[in-house]
Amino acid sequence: MSSVINGHMLTAEKTKTVDGESTAGSLDESPLATPFLSFTSRQVEPHKTLSEDDDLPKTSSPWAGVHANVGSYDHVHSGKTFPRLSIPVELMRHEYDVVVVGSGYGGGVAASRMARGGQSVCLLELGKEKWPGEYPSNLREATPQLHISGHIADDDPGKWISVGDPTALYHLVLGEGQNAFIGNGLGGTSLLNANVFLRADPETMASRLWPKEIRDATLDKCMNPFPTLENTVTDYDRAESVLEPVSYPEDYPSLSKLRVLEEQAKRLGLADKFYRPKQTTRFEDGPNSTGVEMQASNLTGMDSTGVNDGSKSSTLVNYLSDAWNWGAEMFCECEVRQVRPAPNGNGYIVYFAWHGSKRSAFKDNFYSDLMWVHAKKFVFLGAGSLGTTEILLRSKDAGVKMSERVGTEMSGNGDILAFGCVGAPLNESLLPYNTDCEVNSVGRACPAPELPIGPTITGIIDCRKQDNFLDGFVIEEGAIPEALSQVLQVMLETMPDKLTPQKFGMQERLRHLVSRQKSRFMGPYVQGGSVERTQVYLIMSHDSNQAILTLREGRPRVQFLGVGRREHANHLRQVLAEATSKIGGTFINSPFYAAFDQKEITVHPIGGANMSSDGSGTLGVTNHKGQLLKGPEKECHKGIVVVDGSVIPLALGANPFATITALAERSVEEVAKENGIKVDHDTKNGVLNLFGRPAHPYPTPPTDESLHFARTIIKNAEDDTKSGIKFTELMEGNLYIGDDIDDFDIAERAAIDSGDTARFYLSANAWDTNTLVSRHDHPALLTGSMTCRAMSKDPFMVLRGGFQLFNQDFRSPDTTNLTYNFDMVSTSGEVIHFNGYKIVNSSVAFSPWATWKATSTLFVTLTGSNGARVGRGKLHIDPAAFRSEALTFTPTGRSLLRQLRSSGQFLSFFTKQVAKSFLGPLNLLQWPSPSYSGYFGDKVPPAKTIKITASDGVQATLRMWSPVTGRRHPAKAKILFLPGAAVDHQIFALPTIRRNAVDYFTEAGHEVYVVTHRTGKTIVAQKSYTVFDARLDVKAGLDEIRKMQGSDDKIYVVAHCAGSQALSIALLDGTVPAHWISGITASNVFAHPKFAKINMAKASLPVPLPRIYQAVAGSWFSCSSSHHDTVVQQLMNQALRFYPVGGMGELCNSVVCHRSELVFGRLWTHRNLNEATHANLSRFLGGTSMASLQHLMSMGVSGRVQNNARESLVTRQNLLRLKGIPILFFSGTENAVYTPESTDMDYNALRTALDEKDYERIVFQGKGHLDCWMGVDTDVDVYPKIKAHVDKIMAKVASEDDKSSEFDGKVAGE
């Protein structure tokens, strides 16, 4: 493959092997492993047709989108424009063998080598991942990528500022005495440096400030930059083998700025010090040492803002790509704050703030509610000198033992930036094409072939060989990136203290004036302009290593005290001034020097965690391996290893990254050997397909279902280029820790009293908005932290939790939930499951406050790994937190159109669902359905179904269920259940709840019978029979049971509502003898029916409602209706939308529910019914005749059961007929049919009349009428009370039978 660069033909052969060795790459051995495109300086062949869905960086350069050719044909079909080594934080595991902090040279080395050593590796990087083609090219694109932070020295020297995104590519750190410029991103500062690979000189490495182990190892071998010594594989060599630095080729286009520097060296008498240093810029196409396809440099001079031509050998394309291929997992936007030993002593906990999902909108919580990952073996700190030192200081404040010298003896590496505006022309042989001295040092994305800028640095005047190595320095030429080109003219013109040549005549002055005007009015690239004729100088030297970094109110404060060695720095400026003067130019200090109060700027901050010269914490922070020392002695944290420039104890006087890389290689190798880890340096990668999968992914346990599920969701969304949404939510409240409180409100109050607070800080990410709003099995993924000090002093980590919108709450009708389900893991490894839900239902109707409360209140239950509850309570969203949450809402998608569509879909769905509850009564009515759903399939049908005939010839139905096999009650109890009006056996054998009454009592060993009487859900009910008539069906049922059992054993009766009143009538008028019955449970009413308020109002109207209804619609009222019903019924259905039902929580849209409420009163408290029961009401409710209804209303008003002549049957004489029958009365406190006073009247009437103590009464809190039988929790709170009464009665019957048998035996004996 070949490409044309500025007129030079370059050729690079492609093979399937590297260095003749076998490869282990991520591609199959096929021709597809070769690149398929050729980018040239004159023409670009796009790798895909751009569409409206493509969201590429905007640039004025014709090379927009040009990037490293990193894949095969595979990525044409992947929908991706750029590869991604990093993965979403949602895919992070809780623990790894190794955690690497930072992704520059040290971090890249650690990740690559540990992954090749078979360790599971997690790499955390503050910045984002950007590939060639994504870097800014101009000022407009670069400005949003600038972050400025530090203490400024205006009126208040301690004032802290932080402007811009902390994850931005460029970071300007304001310090006292000197500022620093560093890079963030996957690749660290290697993305932005000038690429010069310069080994440190032997004299610097021989300094007594280095540990003896380093001095001894490096004097003659490892660090020696000169090739005359023994040629061994050293740490420098190993670094060089990966980074592959080369000098600017002699056969490449001649560069003006390089020629100018060479001429200056000659005129200074330093020609022998000039050479072209090695640099990590590619000058030919082809795969690099790691197997990543690279492009030859287009000579843009854009290195310091990011090169888009794919020629820069940053760690992204070598060490990190290698680490990726060997299974390392990398996560961006993760700002590590501190490292602490794990509570269980197994490794370390790395705490970080995640900048994803705009979490920093919650300013008060961003740095307090940290996330974490567990490093079981090692933490490698490679966050750069400033970043690593800050992490160590925070860790020290958190109690981690370390040397007091941390943050001291830092250096700016003697960096000086300056400019020289060249005047007189140089030797004509050097510059044949122009009569002026063009330097051409301003970068541009697309330079003209005849005017290449070149890499940022291509030449060096190396003056490090001095009597005192501290006087050594290097001068390098540089380039200003295009992003600064527009402002450079102003900066240069406004600089004070310019040094012009001594012989600066009128002609020279005129030339300078003309050149300035050219640049001012015609732009920085005009030939002959002052900017085009400006040489950029970069000096690295030795400073005094007196800089310190401290934390001031939790923020880093950098103080470069005396760091510049002022006299030496002034001498170096004089050297630059002389060099500029020699070629007739004007010397200008760095514009940043004037702009920032005469402070130099360094791009090479080093030190802060210096290697100790004697291995103790008295003279340093780390030992020769980079391991963190615990204090003044030599004891160290063996698993905390520093691998970046912060370990370097003095200024190097050279570009430091080669030394940083070599030291990192050494440190990683040393700790690997110390721990028995063999790093595979020999196996080569093939040509990597970075759009595919790594060759050696670290395996995921099959049991980690959440990780597999999350990967599937993300992959499917990415493959189909789905659009999604993400946001961050903060909820705070009180959780009671314990299992002895069931009620959420009580638990919350108890937690408040004990001061037990809790908070979660979670980000929800839905990769596919469509599935989020339409499918309940595709939740958004929750990631973040949970804080509950009552359970752990450290935050819990939350990964891959589930958030679902408006799921149907099957526990309650017309109710939806916003659900939160996740496992939260403590730093000690304890796993707690969090289940939370917000309740949105008709209770919010027409109330903004209730709507806010419902959508901002989370009901929380915590359970342990064994399923036992460990906590309960409530969390809430504060209005201020909601405002922050709104700021985090972000649509995702490959184009603006898709993002807008995603936002609209999510917001419309959310609004629609809330409005559905807010406008509850106005929603579409829910009609009975011919199909059914929600039935439990394990319900046992009746063992027998028998038609019984009453004394008046009317037939009823008796159903019988046998006891569950093996559980027959010792007393062989037979229980007869009597349902109410318009219902049948199903209220006791309900198929829509987990455990109905028939299930419960047959499992308890009882034989269960149910009679559906003539006023129940039966066709006979339409014949105008009354509850008084139904007493005959009660007698027929009892009589049939007695016949079936073949004995006169007493029968226990459980009777509800109209069935209970029919039983009371049968006993009061003597239809049923009392000795037939062993005991009774009377549900909600018995012989003293008293209507609740609304029913009483309806029954007391001057013209009875049944009469009105009969006049317009007939004598039968059905609880069901349909779209095809009569006009009268349809009008009634619509009118009943607003029928008074109690609280807003009782509103619903069920036609059956509305109609049954009209005739009987509200039959339940809605929250006690599940959705399945409510949706199938038409199957459980029948209707009533007007005759039956009038009879019920008459009794409900009078408070006494009556015969058909409306005569009360509650007389003293009749009450005496109940003597000897133990009765349990119960009512629900929220009964809207019969007031709870009804059973109280029965209870007191019988006790007064019969003076017996066999009567009990229970009032069930929160229960209504039918929900005492049909509610979801009745098997927990209602049935057991009835069973206890049955058991007590049957035990008494058994005791009496035993006594009777004993007496009969005695009589027989006599």
mmCIF file of N, CA, C and O in Angstrom, residues 12 21 38 80 176 338 352 421 548 572 592 597 633 644 667 719 757 882 967 973 1042 1086 1134 1200 1237:
data_model
loop_
_atom_site.group_PDB
_atom_site.id
_atom_site.type_symbol
_atom_site.label_atom_id
_atom_site.label_comp_id
_atom_site.label_asym_id
_atom_site.label_seq_id
_atom_site.Cartn_x
_atom_site.Cartn_y
_atom_site.Cartn_z
ATOM 1 N N ALA A 12 4.511 0.854 2.162
ATOM 2 C CA ALA A 12 4.608 -0.023 3.327
ATOM 3 C C ALA A 12 3.996 -1.359 2.969
ATOM 4 O O ALA A 12 2.862 -1.432 2.544
ATOM 5 N N GLU A 21 7.574 -13.255 13.077
ATOM 6 C CA GLU A 21 7.113 -14.188 14.092
ATOM 7 C C GLU A 21 5.632 -14.476 13.899
ATOM 8 O O GLU A 21 4.899 -13.731 13.272
ATOM 9 N N SER A 38 -6.686 4.453 1.146
ATOM 10 C CA SER A 38 -5.452 5.232 1.126
ATOM 11 C C SER A 38 -5.815 6.694 1.235
ATOM 12 O O SER A 38 -6.477 7.238 0.360
ATOM 13 N N LYS A 80 -20.208 2.084 12.914
ATOM 14 C CA LYS A 80 -19.324 2.931 13.705
ATOM 15 C C LYS A 80 -18.368 3.676 12.783
ATOM 16 O O LYS A 80 -17.848 3.130 11.822
ATOM 17 N N GLU A 176 0.804 28.853 41.268
ATOM 18 C CA GLU A 176 1.540 30.013 41.751
ATOM 19 C C GLU A 176 2.986 29.897 41.283
ATOM 20 O O GLU A 176 3.708 28.982 41.655
ATOM 21 N N GLN A 338 -9.481 8.758 45.338
ATOM 22 C CA GLN A 338 -8.639 8.221 46.400
ATOM 23 C C GLN A 338 -8.556 6.702 46.292
ATOM 24 O O GLN A 338 -9.382 6.060 45.634
ATOM 25 N N PHE A 352 -13.955 6.636 42.728
ATOM 26 C CA PHE A 352 -13.928 7.565 41.606
ATOM 27 C C PHE A 352 -15.285 8.255 41.435
ATOM 28 O O PHE A 352 -16.327 7.740 41.847
ATOM 29 N N CYS A 421 10.444 36.347 16.048
ATOM 30 C CA CYS A 421 9.899 36.836 14.776
ATOM 31 C C CYS A 421 11.074 37.126 13.847
ATOM 32 O O CYS A 421 11.827 38.091 14.053
ATOM 33 N N ILE A 548 5.350 22.468 45.035
ATOM 34 C CA ILE A 548 4.570 21.623 45.945
ATOM 35 C C ILE A 548 3.114 21.623 45.505
ATOM 36 O O ILE A 548 2.627 22.577 44.882
ATOM 37 N N LEU A 572 18.870 31.315 29.819
ATOM 38 C CA LEU A 572 18.328 30.585 28.668
ATOM 39 C C LEU A 572 17.557 31.512 27.742
ATOM 40 O O LEU A 572 17.599 31.360 26.517
ATOM 41 N N PHE A 592 1.921 33.448 26.979
ATOM 42 C CA PHE A 592 1.330 32.989 28.231
ATOM 43 C C PHE A 592 2.079 33.556 29.429
ATOM 44 O O PHE A 592 1.533 33.727 30.500
ATOM 45 N N ASP A 597 0.545 36.747 34.411
ATOM 46 C CA ASP A 597 1.298 37.418 35.471
ATOM 47 C C ASP A 597 2.745 36.941 35.533
ATOM 48 O O ASP A 597 3.267 36.614 36.588
ATOM 49 N N GLU A 633 9.718 4.902 57.253
ATOM 50 C CA GLU A 633 10.583 3.726 57.081
ATOM 51 C C GLU A 633 10.470 3.175 55.662
ATOM 52 O O GLU A 633 9.927 3.826 54.774
ATOM 53 N N ASP A 644 3.996 6.856 36.769
ATOM 54 C CA ASP A 644 4.029 8.013 35.879
ATOM 55 C C ASP A 644 5.149 8.959 36.274
ATOM 56 O O ASP A 644 6.023 8.626 37.085
ATOM 57 N N SER A 667 9.109 -0.833 36.583
ATOM 58 C CA SER A 667 8.312 -1.017 37.795
ATOM 59 C C SER A 667 7.330 -2.168 37.641
ATOM 60 O O SER A 667 7.187 -3.013 38.543
ATOM 61 N N ASP A 719 -25.640 -2.148 17.369
ATOM 62 C CA ASP A 719 -25.686 -2.778 16.049
ATOM 63 C C ASP A 719 -26.811 -2.197 15.204
ATOM 64 O O ASP A 719 -26.680 -2.055 13.985
ATOM 65 N N THR A 757 -30.325 7.894 57.777
ATOM 66 C CA THR A 757 -30.582 8.469 56.463
ATOM 67 C C THR A 757 -30.038 7.554 55.373
ATOM 68 O O THR A 757 -29.180 6.706 55.615
ATOM 69 N N PHE A 882 -34.533 17.745 41.669
ATOM 70 C CA PHE A 882 -35.260 17.524 40.416
ATOM 71 C C PHE A 882 -34.802 18.505 39.344
ATOM 72 O O PHE A 882 -34.681 18.146 38.170
ATOM 73 N N ARG A 967 -53.814 -33.736 54.673
ATOM 74 C CA ARG A 967 -53.961 -32.636 55.623
ATOM 75 C C ARG A 967 -55.355 -32.579 56.241
ATOM 76 O O ARG A 967 -55.784 -31.541 56.707
ATOM 77 N N ALA A 973 -63.492 -31.126 60.190
ATOM 78 C CA ALA A 973 -64.392 -29.976 60.121
ATOM 79 C C ALA A 973 -64.971 -29.830 58.729
ATOM 80 O O ALA A 973 -64.307 -30.045 57.728
ATOM 81 N N ARG A 1042 -75.475 -32.485 55.683
ATOM 82 C CA ARG A 1042 -75.756 -33.456 56.744
ATOM 83 C C ARG A 1042 -76.037 -34.839 56.140
ATOM 84 O O ARG A 1042 -75.617 -35.858 56.690
ATOM 85 N N PHE A 1086 -74.616 -9.006 59.827
ATOM 86 C CA PHE A 1086 -75.343 -10.211 60.236
ATOM 87 C C PHE A 1086 -76.824 -9.870 60.336
ATOM 88 O O PHE A 1086 -77.500 -9.827 59.312
ATOM 89 N N GLN A 1134 -71.514 6.445 31.336
ATOM 90 C CA GLN A 1134 -70.740 7.677 31.254
ATOM 91 C C GLN A 1134 -70.924 8.528 32.514
ATOM 92 O O GLN A 1134 -69.968 9.110 33.024
ATOM 93 N N ARG A 1200 -82.187 -3.609 60.699
ATOM 94 C CA ARG A 1200 -82.682 -4.914 61.139
ATOM 95 C C ARG A 1200 -82.967 -5.768 59.921
ATOM 96 O O ARG A 1200 -83.420 -5.274 58.883
ATOM 97 N N GLU A 1237 -70.263 -0.376 62.197
ATOM 98 C CA GLU A 1237 -71.174 -0.375 63.345
ATOM 99 C C GLU A 1237 -72.171 -1.530 63.259
ATOM 100 O O GLU A 1237 -72.737 -1.963 64.280
#
